[in-house]
């Protein structure tokens, strides 16, 4: 955890970034800064020494402390989770959006790749960043590790408990409800949620999606609607075979992600089930690959580009000294394509 002098140095830098202390001017006296920060003069002296070591100010004997141009820059570390041998596409798109927004700002942005299910993903920073952006699954050990750095954090995923700082996340419950409503409108009554276990336990966003899915099924489908779930296992070939058997008694599938929806398509094809005539399929993420499938896959977009843009705004607020606990919830957008259009089935059910 950072000491008093590190905290004071961070507060002084925030005041510089906010324009309270202009670049190329002399800082107020250490006694005056101590009064502003409600700290001791000794703590401020140590803080200014830290800022000088970082090249942000220059101490001139007998003249005071002067702010250098480099003080306007800030270092941001963006954690991006890796799925197998590829980056998580949602977090990567959010990072791209953030990087583009930061290109014309004083931010120095770098990414840190975090393997899936890896909690001891960081040993140490050569230099701690000013702000951390967490684009990864919020495992308890990971959250603790990130908080222990003592830096402001922008969280890009919903967590089961309150987190300090700014959280910007997708409305998982609403997404599940929207998926159920759409499938029911297409005449589906036997619904399946296809997900996975993470580190041997339920993944909170997945739980929320399933909760929303069941709620939507009850709300729009009534007592005749049956909802079940199936979890991905590590044996892909066995899973495809087992999932295919489950799909024989299913009319509509909501997959945890767009990638997972491709497994559903494979299982359906291997079993001879026609999409969408016999099985409606909808994924979640809004990835471009959905349009390339035959039939094109319906999906629910998380708008990762908006996630990155909102993260940039949050970082600039933090660096300006306006640190606050805030929650920004992004609504889902249903994108309907051929994989879930069963209107002819729905019309026959209404006629019957």
PDB file of N, CA and C in Angstrom, residues 145-231:
ATOM      1  N   UNK A 145      -5.526  -8.205  -5.762  1.00  0.00           N
ATOM      2  CA  UNK A 145      -4.195  -7.895  -6.294  1.00  0.00           C
ATOM      3  C   UNK A 145      -4.172  -6.486  -6.884  1.00  0.00           C
ATOM      4  N   UNK A 146      -5.205  -6.145  -7.630  1.00  0.00           N
ATOM      5  CA  UNK A 146      -5.267  -4.825  -8.261  1.00  0.00           C
ATOM      6  C   UNK A 146      -5.419  -3.729  -7.211  1.00  0.00           C
ATOM      7  N   UNK A 147      -6.285  -3.952  -6.229  1.00  0.00           N
ATOM      8  CA  UNK A 147      -6.495  -2.947  -5.182  1.00  0.00           C
ATOM      9  C   UNK A 147      -5.231  -2.724  -4.357  1.00  0.00           C
ATOM     10  N   UNK A 148      -4.428  -3.779  -4.194  1.00  0.00           N
ATOM     11  CA  UNK A 148      -3.201  -3.662  -3.394  1.00  0.00           C
ATOM     12  C   UNK A 148      -2.183  -2.708  -4.014  1.00  0.00           C
ATOM     13  N   UNK A 149      -2.307  -2.409  -5.308  1.00  0.00           N
ATOM     14  CA  UNK A 149      -1.393  -1.447  -5.926  1.00  0.00           C
ATOM     15  C   UNK A 149      -1.647  -0.032  -5.422  1.00  0.00           C
ATOM     16  N   UNK A 150      -2.829   0.211  -4.876  1.00  0.00           N
ATOM     17  CA  UNK A 150      -3.123   1.530  -4.323  1.00  0.00           C
ATOM     18  C   UNK A 150      -3.305   2.618  -5.354  1.00  0.00           C
ATOM     19  N   UNK A 151      -3.677   2.243  -6.566  1.00  0.00           N
ATOM     20  CA  UNK A 151      -3.899   3.217  -7.633  1.00  0.00           C
ATOM     21  C   UNK A 151      -5.391   3.286  -7.970  1.00  0.00           C
ATOM     22  N   UNK A 152      -5.855   4.426  -8.497  1.00  0.00           N
ATOM     23  CA  UNK A 152      -7.255   4.501  -8.944  1.00  0.00           C
ATOM     24  C   UNK A 152      -7.502   3.465 -10.043  1.00  0.00           C
ATOM     25  N   UNK A 153      -8.667   2.850 -10.004  1.00  0.00           N
ATOM     26  CA  UNK A 153      -8.997   1.797 -10.964  1.00  0.00           C
ATOM     27  C   UNK A 153     -10.322   2.112 -11.653  1.00  0.00           C
ATOM     28  N   UNK A 154     -10.347   1.875 -12.959  1.00  0.00           N
ATOM     29  CA  UNK A 154     -11.598   1.894 -13.714  1.00  0.00           C
ATOM     30  C   UNK A 154     -11.909   0.438 -14.046  1.00  0.00           C
ATOM     31  N   UNK A 155     -13.002  -0.067 -13.492  1.00  0.00           N
ATOM     32  CA  UNK A 155     -13.385  -1.466 -13.663  1.00  0.00           C
ATOM     33  C   UNK A 155     -14.331  -1.596 -14.851  1.00  0.00           C
ATOM     34  N   UNK A 156     -14.055  -2.553 -15.738  1.00  0.00           N
ATOM     35  CA  UNK A 156     -14.875  -2.711 -16.938  1.00  0.00           C
ATOM     36  C   UNK A 156     -15.740  -3.964 -16.897  1.00  0.00           C
ATOM     37  N   UNK A 157     -15.999  -4.453 -15.709  1.00  0.00           N
ATOM     38  CA  UNK A 157     -16.901  -5.592 -15.579  1.00  0.00           C
ATOM     39  C   UNK A 157     -17.648  -5.495 -14.258  1.00  0.00           C
ATOM     40  N   UNK A 158     -18.877  -5.986 -14.262  1.00  0.00           N
ATOM     41  CA  UNK A 158     -19.715  -5.960 -13.067  1.00  0.00           C
ATOM     42  C   UNK A 158     -19.210  -6.983 -12.063  1.00  0.00           C
ATOM     43  N   UNK A 159     -19.138  -6.565 -10.807  1.00  0.00           N
ATOM     44  CA  UNK A 159     -18.646  -7.435  -9.742  1.00  0.00           C
ATOM     45  C   UNK A 159     -19.765  -7.715  -8.756  1.00  0.00           C
ATOM     46  N   UNK A 160     -19.638  -8.828  -8.034  1.00  0.00           N
ATOM     47  CA  UNK A 160     -20.696  -9.233  -7.109  1.00  0.00           C
ATOM     48  C   UNK A 160     -20.789  -8.338  -5.881  1.00  0.00           C
ATOM     49  N   UNK A 161     -19.760  -7.540  -5.618  1.00  0.00           N
ATOM     50  CA  UNK A 161     -19.788  -6.610  -4.490  1.00  0.00           C
ATOM     51  C   UNK A 161     -19.324  -5.234  -4.953  1.00  0.00           C
ATOM     52  N   UNK A 162     -19.515  -4.232  -4.101  1.00  0.00           N
ATOM     53  CA  UNK A 162     -19.138  -2.869  -4.456  1.00  0.00           C
ATOM     54  C   UNK A 162     -17.618  -2.745  -4.560  1.00  0.00           C
ATOM     55  N   UNK A 163     -17.155  -2.044  -5.581  1.00  0.00           N
ATOM     56  CA  UNK A 163     -15.730  -1.804  -5.766  1.00  0.00           C
ATOM     57  C   UNK A 163     -15.450  -0.310  -5.696  1.00  0.00           C
ATOM     58  N   UNK A 164     -14.326   0.087  -5.100  1.00  0.00           N
ATOM     59  CA  UNK A 164     -13.993   1.511  -5.051  1.00  0.00           C
ATOM     60  C   UNK A 164     -13.611   2.033  -6.425  1.00  0.00           C
ATOM     61  N   UNK A 165     -13.994   3.265  -6.717  1.00  0.00           N
ATOM     62  CA  UNK A 165     -13.648   3.862  -8.000  1.00  0.00           C
ATOM     63  C   UNK A 165     -14.797   3.808  -8.984  1.00  0.00           C
ATOM     64  N   UNK A 166     -14.454   3.890 -10.256  1.00  0.00           N
ATOM     65  CA  UNK A 166     -15.458   3.926 -11.321  1.00  0.00           C
ATOM     66  C   UNK A 166     -15.635   2.548 -11.943  1.00  0.00           C
ATOM     67  N   UNK A 167     -16.877   2.110 -12.041  1.00  0.00           N
ATOM     68  CA  UNK A 167     -17.207   0.849 -12.709  1.00  0.00           C
ATOM     69  C   UNK A 167     -18.055   1.155 -13.941  1.00  0.00           C
ATOM     70  N   UNK A 168     -17.618   0.659 -15.081  1.00  0.00           N
ATOM     71  CA  UNK A 168     -18.355   0.830 -16.338  1.00  0.00           C
ATOM     72  C   UNK A 168     -18.619  -0.572 -16.874  1.00  0.00           C
ATOM     73  N   UNK A 169     -19.867  -0.952 -16.936  1.00  0.00           N
ATOM     74  CA  UNK A 169     -20.131  -2.333 -17.321  1.00  0.00           C
ATOM     75  C   UNK A 169     -21.442  -2.482 -18.077  1.00  0.00           C
ATOM     76  N   UNK A 170     -21.542  -3.615 -18.720  1.00  0.00           N
ATOM     77  CA  UNK A 170     -22.680  -3.999 -19.545  1.00  0.00           C
ATOM     78  C   UNK A 170     -23.788  -4.543 -18.651  1.00  0.00           C
ATOM     79  N   UNK A 171     -25.042  -4.253 -18.987  1.00  0.00           N
ATOM     80  CA  UNK A 171     -26.186  -4.725 -18.201  1.00  0.00           C
ATOM     81  C   UNK A 171     -26.476  -6.181 -18.569  1.00  0.00           C
ATOM     82  N   UNK A 172     -25.855  -7.090 -17.840  1.00  0.00           N
ATOM     83  CA  UNK A 172     -25.967  -8.515 -18.138  1.00  0.00           C
ATOM     84  C   UNK A 172     -27.375  -9.050 -17.918  1.00  0.00           C
ATOM     85  N   UNK A 173     -28.026  -8.612 -16.850  1.00  0.00           N
ATOM     86  CA  UNK A 173     -29.384  -9.079 -16.553  1.00  0.00           C
ATOM     87  C   UNK A 173     -30.344  -8.671 -17.670  1.00  0.00           C
ATOM     88  N   UNK A 174     -30.260  -7.411 -18.082  1.00  0.00           N
ATOM     89  CA  UNK A 174     -31.139  -6.915 -19.149  1.00  0.00           C
ATOM     90  C   UNK A 174     -30.882  -7.654 -20.458  1.00  0.00           C
ATOM     91  N   UNK A 175     -29.625  -8.041 -20.697  1.00  0.00           N
ATOM     92  CA  UNK A 175     -29.299  -8.790 -21.916  1.00  0.00           C
ATOM     93  C   UNK A 175     -29.990 -10.149 -21.916  1.00  0.00           C
ATOM     94  N   UNK A 176     -29.947 -10.836 -20.776  1.00  0.00           N
ATOM     95  CA  UNK A 176     -30.612 -12.128 -20.670  1.00  0.00           C
ATOM     96  C   UNK A 176     -32.110 -12.013 -20.875  1.00  0.00           C
ATOM     97  N   UNK A 177     -32.692 -10.969 -20.298  1.00  0.00           N
ATOM     98  CA  UNK A 177     -34.133 -10.756 -20.448  1.00  0.00           C
ATOM     99  C   UNK A 177     -34.493 -10.482 -21.912  1.00  0.00           C
ATOM    100  N   UNK A 178     -33.676  -9.663 -22.583  1.00  0.00           N
ATOM    101  CA  UNK A 178     -33.928  -9.338 -23.993  1.00  0.00           C
ATOM    102  C   UNK A 178     -33.831 -10.584 -24.874  1.00  0.00           C
ATOM    103  N   UNK A 179     -32.864 -11.456 -24.564  1.00  0.00           N
ATOM    104  CA  UNK A 179     -32.705 -12.689 -25.340  1.00  0.00           C
ATOM    105  C   UNK A 179     -33.935 -13.583 -25.195  1.00  0.00           C
ATOM    106  N   UNK A 180     -34.423 -13.721 -23.959  1.00  0.00           N
ATOM    107  CA  UNK A 180     -35.606 -14.554 -23.716  1.00  0.00           C
ATOM    108  C   UNK A 180     -36.825 -13.998 -24.443  1.00  0.00           C
ATOM    109  N   UNK A 181     -37.004 -12.705 -24.362  1.00  0.00           N
ATOM    110  CA  UNK A 181     -38.165 -12.093 -25.012  1.00  0.00           C
ATOM    111  C   UNK A 181     -38.134 -12.334 -26.522  1.00  0.00           C
ATOM    112  N   UNK A 182     -36.966 -12.141 -27.119  1.00  0.00           N
ATOM    113  CA  UNK A 182     -36.852 -12.330 -28.567  1.00  0.00           C
ATOM    114  C   UNK A 182     -37.151 -13.773 -28.960  1.00  0.00           C
ATOM    115  N   UNK A 183     -36.573 -14.731 -28.238  1.00  0.00           N
ATOM    116  CA  UNK A 183     -36.792 -16.138 -28.579  1.00  0.00           C
ATOM    117  C   UNK A 183     -38.259 -16.529 -28.414  1.00  0.00           C
ATOM    118  N   UNK A 184     -38.888 -16.013 -27.379  1.00  0.00           N
ATOM    119  CA  UNK A 184     -40.310 -16.309 -27.154  1.00  0.00           C
ATOM    120  C   UNK A 184     -41.164 -15.700 -28.261  1.00  0.00           C
ATOM    121  N   UNK A 185     -40.790 -14.504 -28.693  1.00  0.00           N
ATOM    122  CA  UNK A 185     -41.522 -13.869 -29.802  1.00  0.00           C
ATOM    123  C   UNK A 185     -41.379 -14.659 -31.098  1.00  0.00           C
ATOM    124  N   UNK A 186     -40.326 -15.468 -31.183  1.00  0.00           N
ATOM    125  CA  UNK A 186     -40.112 -16.315 -32.362  1.00  0.00           C
ATOM    126  C   UNK A 186     -40.791 -17.677 -32.223  1.00  0.00           C
ATOM    127  N   UNK A 187     -41.572 -17.843 -31.175  1.00  0.00           N
ATOM    128  CA  UNK A 187     -42.314 -19.087 -30.986  1.00  0.00           C
ATOM    129  C   UNK A 187     -41.608 -20.140 -30.165  1.00  0.00           C
ATOM    130  N   UNK A 188     -40.460 -19.818 -29.572  1.00  0.00           N
ATOM    131  CA  UNK A 188     -39.711 -20.788 -28.763  1.00  0.00           C
ATOM    132  C   UNK A 188     -40.304 -20.878 -27.356  1.00  0.00           C
ATOM    133  N   UNK A 189     -40.439 -22.102 -26.848  1.00  0.00           N
ATOM    134  CA  UNK A 189     -40.912 -22.303 -25.481  1.00  0.00           C
ATOM    135  C   UNK A 189     -39.953 -23.180 -24.675  1.00  0.00           C
ATOM    136  N   UNK A 190     -39.137 -23.960 -25.345  1.00  0.00           N
ATOM    137  CA  UNK A 190     -38.129 -24.779 -24.669  1.00  0.00           C
ATOM    138  C   UNK A 190     -36.775 -24.095 -24.867  1.00  0.00           C
ATOM    139  N   UNK A 191     -36.322 -23.404 -23.827  1.00  0.00           N
ATOM    140  CA  UNK A 191     -35.144 -22.539 -23.939  1.00  0.00           C
ATOM    141  C   UNK A 191     -33.941 -23.119 -23.206  1.00  0.00           C
ATOM    142  N   UNK A 192     -32.769 -22.819 -23.749  1.00  0.00           N
ATOM    143  CA  UNK A 192     -31.515 -23.290 -23.152  1.00  0.00           C
ATOM    144  C   UNK A 192     -30.526 -22.138 -23.048  1.00  0.00           C
ATOM    145  N   UNK A 193     -29.849 -22.047 -21.892  1.00  0.00           N
ATOM    146  CA  UNK A 193     -28.743 -21.097 -21.729  1.00  0.00           C
ATOM    147  C   UNK A 193     -27.450 -21.899 -21.760  1.00  0.00           C
ATOM    148  N   UNK A 194     -26.560 -21.565 -22.690  1.00  0.00           N
ATOM    149  CA  UNK A 194     -25.298 -22.281 -22.868  1.00  0.00           C
ATOM    150  C   UNK A 194     -24.165 -21.425 -22.333  1.00  0.00           C
ATOM    151  N   UNK A 195     -23.460 -21.922 -21.314  1.00  0.00           N
ATOM    152  CA  UNK A 195     -22.443 -21.124 -20.635  1.00  0.00           C
ATOM    153  C   UNK A 195     -21.222 -21.979 -20.328  1.00  0.00           C
ATOM    154  N   UNK A 196     -20.469 -21.617 -19.293  1.00  0.00           N
ATOM    155  CA  UNK A 196     -19.269 -22.338 -18.897  1.00  0.00           C
ATOM    156  C   UNK A 196     -18.994 -22.076 -17.429  1.00  0.00           C
ATOM    157  N   UNK A 197     -18.172 -22.916 -16.843  1.00  0.00           N
ATOM    158  CA  UNK A 197     -17.680 -22.688 -15.485  1.00  0.00           C
ATOM    159  C   UNK A 197     -16.328 -21.996 -15.590  1.00  0.00           C
ATOM    160  N   UNK A 198     -16.049 -21.095 -14.651  1.00  0.00           N
ATOM    161  CA  UNK A 198     -14.790 -20.364 -14.635  1.00  0.00           C
ATOM    162  C   UNK A 198     -14.078 -20.650 -13.313  1.00  0.00           C
ATOM    163  N   UNK A 199     -12.887 -21.248 -13.417  1.00  0.00           N
ATOM    164  CA  UNK A 199     -12.142 -21.627 -12.213  1.00  0.00           C
ATOM    165  C   UNK A 199     -12.976 -22.517 -11.301  1.00  0.00           C
ATOM    166  N   UNK A 200     -13.803 -23.367 -11.899  1.00  0.00           N
ATOM    167  CA  UNK A 200     -14.591 -24.307 -11.120  1.00  0.00           C
ATOM    168  C   UNK A 200     -15.806 -23.719 -10.436  1.00  0.00           C
ATOM    169  N   UNK A 201     -16.130 -22.468 -10.740  1.00  0.00           N
ATOM    170  CA  UNK A 201     -17.313 -21.866 -10.113  1.00  0.00           C
ATOM    171  C   UNK A 201     -18.026 -20.974 -11.125  1.00  0.00           C
ATOM    172  N   UNK A 202     -19.233 -20.591 -10.741  1.00  0.00           N
ATOM    173  CA  UNK A 202     -20.037 -19.753 -11.622  1.00  0.00           C
ATOM    174  C   UNK A 202     -19.394 -18.380 -11.792  1.00  0.00           C
ATOM    175  N   UNK A 203     -19.489 -17.862 -12.981  1.00  0.00           N
ATOM    176  CA  UNK A 203     -18.941 -16.552 -13.335  1.00  0.00           C
ATOM    177  C   UNK A 203     -20.064 -15.530 -13.172  1.00  0.00           C
ATOM    178  N   UNK A 204     -19.822 -14.486 -12.375  1.00  0.00           N
ATOM    179  CA  UNK A 204     -20.906 -13.584 -11.974  1.00  0.00           C
ATOM    180  C   UNK A 204     -21.682 -12.992 -13.152  1.00  0.00           C
ATOM    181  N   UNK A 205     -21.030 -12.409 -14.171  1.00  0.00           N
ATOM    182  CA  UNK A 205     -21.797 -11.902 -15.310  1.00  0.00           C
ATOM    183  C   UNK A 205     -22.648 -12.985 -15.981  1.00  0.00           C
ATOM    184  N   UNK A 206     -22.131 -14.228 -16.032  1.00  0.00           N
ATOM    185  CA  UNK A 206     -22.906 -15.317 -16.616  1.00  0.00           C
ATOM    186  C   UNK A 206     -24.132 -15.624 -15.765  1.00  0.00           C
ATOM    187  N   UNK A 207     -23.956 -15.596 -14.451  1.00  0.00           N
ATOM    188  CA  UNK A 207     -25.089 -15.817 -13.548  1.00  0.00           C
ATOM    189  C   UNK A 207     -26.160 -14.761 -13.758  1.00  0.00           C
ATOM    190  N   UNK A 208     -25.733 -13.507 -13.919  1.00  0.00           N
ATOM    191  CA  UNK A 208     -26.692 -12.427 -14.156  1.00  0.00           C
ATOM    192  C   UNK A 208     -27.425 -12.616 -15.483  1.00  0.00           C
ATOM    193  N   UNK A 209     -26.717 -13.055 -16.505  1.00  0.00           N
ATOM    194  CA  UNK A 209     -27.352 -13.282 -17.804  1.00  0.00           C
ATOM    195  C   UNK A 209     -28.398 -14.398 -17.712  1.00  0.00           C
ATOM    196  N   UNK A 210     -28.048 -15.452 -16.981  1.00  0.00           N
ATOM    197  CA  UNK A 210     -28.997 -16.556 -16.806  1.00  0.00           C
ATOM    198  C   UNK A 210     -30.199 -16.117 -15.969  1.00  0.00           C
ATOM    199  N   UNK A 211     -29.952 -15.337 -14.921  1.00  0.00           N
ATOM    200  CA  UNK A 211     -31.055 -14.815 -14.100  1.00  0.00           C
ATOM    201  C   UNK A 211     -32.003 -13.970 -14.947  1.00  0.00           C
ATOM    202  N   UNK A 212     -31.428 -13.097 -15.787  1.00  0.00           N
ATOM    203  CA  UNK A 212     -32.251 -12.267 -16.662  1.00  0.00           C
ATOM    204  C   UNK A 212     -33.001 -13.102 -17.686  1.00  0.00           C
ATOM    205  N   UNK A 213     -32.344 -14.160 -18.172  1.00  0.00           N
ATOM    206  CA  UNK A 213     -32.957 -15.058 -19.156  1.00  0.00           C
ATOM    207  C   UNK A 213     -34.177 -15.752 -18.551  1.00  0.00           C
ATOM    208  N   UNK A 214     -34.015 -16.266 -17.333  1.00  0.00           N
ATOM    209  CA  UNK A 214     -35.135 -16.935 -16.659  1.00  0.00           C
ATOM    210  C   UNK A 214     -36.253 -15.957 -16.332  1.00  0.00           C
ATOM    211  N   UNK A 215     -35.866 -14.759 -15.914  1.00  0.00           N
ATOM    212  CA  UNK A 215     -36.873 -13.737 -15.615  1.00  0.00           C
ATOM    213  C   UNK A 215     -37.670 -13.387 -16.869  1.00  0.00           C
ATOM    214  N   UNK A 216     -36.959 -13.208 -17.987  1.00  0.00           N
ATOM    215  CA  UNK A 216     -37.629 -12.886 -19.242  1.00  0.00           C
ATOM    216  C   UNK A 216     -38.537 -14.012 -19.708  1.00  0.00           C
ATOM    217  N   UNK A 217     -38.089 -15.257 -19.504  1.00  0.00           N
ATOM    218  CA  UNK A 217     -38.905 -16.408 -19.902  1.00  0.00           C
ATOM    219  C   UNK A 217     -40.202 -16.451 -19.113  1.00  0.00           C
ATOM    220  N   UNK A 218     -40.111 -16.181 -17.813  1.00  0.00           N
ATOM    221  CA  UNK A 218     -41.306 -16.162 -16.965  1.00  0.00           C
ATOM    222  C   UNK A 218     -42.216 -14.991 -17.313  1.00  0.00           C
ATOM    223  N   UNK A 219     -41.597 -13.842 -17.580  1.00  0.00           N
ATOM    224  CA  UNK A 219     -42.358 -12.621 -17.851  1.00  0.00           C
ATOM    225  C   UNK A 219     -43.087 -12.683 -19.185  1.00  0.00           C
ATOM    226  N   UNK A 220     -42.415 -13.183 -20.218  1.00  0.00           N
ATOM    227  CA  UNK A 220     -42.984 -13.146 -21.566  1.00  0.00           C
ATOM    228  C   UNK A 220     -43.521 -14.504 -22.037  1.00  0.00           C
ATOM    229  N   UNK A 221     -43.060 -15.583 -21.410  1.00  0.00           N
ATOM    230  CA  UNK A 221     -43.487 -16.904 -21.857  1.00  0.00           C
ATOM    231  C   UNK A 221     -44.473 -17.593 -20.952  1.00  0.00           C
ATOM    232  N   UNK A 222     -44.538 -17.145 -19.691  1.00  0.00           N
ATOM    233  CA  UNK A 222     -45.486 -17.740 -18.763  1.00  0.00           C
ATOM    234  C   UNK A 222     -45.071 -19.127 -18.305  1.00  0.00           C
ATOM    235  N   UNK A 223     -46.000 -19.851 -17.667  1.00  0.00           N
ATOM    236  CA  UNK A 223     -45.680 -21.161 -17.077  1.00  0.00           C
ATOM    237  C   UNK A 223     -45.358 -22.246 -18.098  1.00  0.00           C
ATOM    238  N   UNK A 224     -45.741 -22.047 -19.344  1.00  0.00           N
ATOM    239  CA  UNK A 224     -45.471 -23.064 -20.370  1.00  0.00           C
ATOM    240  C   UNK A 224     -44.028 -23.031 -20.870  1.00  0.00           C
ATOM    241  N   UNK A 225     -43.285 -22.007 -20.461  1.00  0.00           N
ATOM    242  CA  UNK A 225     -41.909 -21.842 -20.937  1.00  0.00           C
ATOM    243  C   UNK A 225     -40.947 -22.625 -20.037  1.00  0.00           C
ATOM    244  N   UNK A 226     -40.119 -23.466 -20.635  1.00  0.00           N
ATOM    245  CA  UNK A 226     -39.159 -24.284 -19.889  1.00  0.00           C
ATOM    246  C   UNK A 226     -37.751 -23.750 -20.153  1.00  0.00           C
ATOM    247  N   UNK A 227     -36.999 -23.502 -19.071  1.00  0.00           N
ATOM    248  CA  UNK A 227     -35.634 -22.973 -19.199  1.00  0.00           C
ATOM    249  C   UNK A 227     -34.650 -23.921 -18.523  1.00  0.00           C
ATOM    250  N   UNK A 228     -33.585 -24.270 -19.218  1.00  0.00           N
ATOM    251  CA  UNK A 228     -32.523 -25.096 -18.649  1.00  0.00           C
ATOM    252  C   UNK A 228     -31.179 -24.501 -19.036  1.00  0.00           C
ATOM    253  N   UNK A 229     -30.106 -25.096 -18.541  1.00  0.00           N
ATOM    254  CA  UNK A 229     -28.765 -24.599 -18.870  1.00  0.00           C
ATOM    255  C   UNK A 229     -27.827 -25.768 -19.130  1.00  0.00           C
ATOM    256  N   UNK A 230     -26.776 -25.480 -19.882  1.00  0.00           N
ATOM    257  CA  UNK A 230     -25.757 -26.483 -20.176  1.00  0.00           C
ATOM    258  C   UNK A 230     -24.406 -25.782 -20.129  1.00  0.00           C
ATOM    259  N   UNK A 231     -23.440 -26.373 -19.414  1.00  0.00           N
ATOM    260  CA  UNK A 231     -22.133 -25.741 -19.240  1.00  0.00           C
ATOM    261  C   UNK A 231     -21.077 -26.412 -20.104  1.00  0.00           C
TER     262      UNK A 231
END
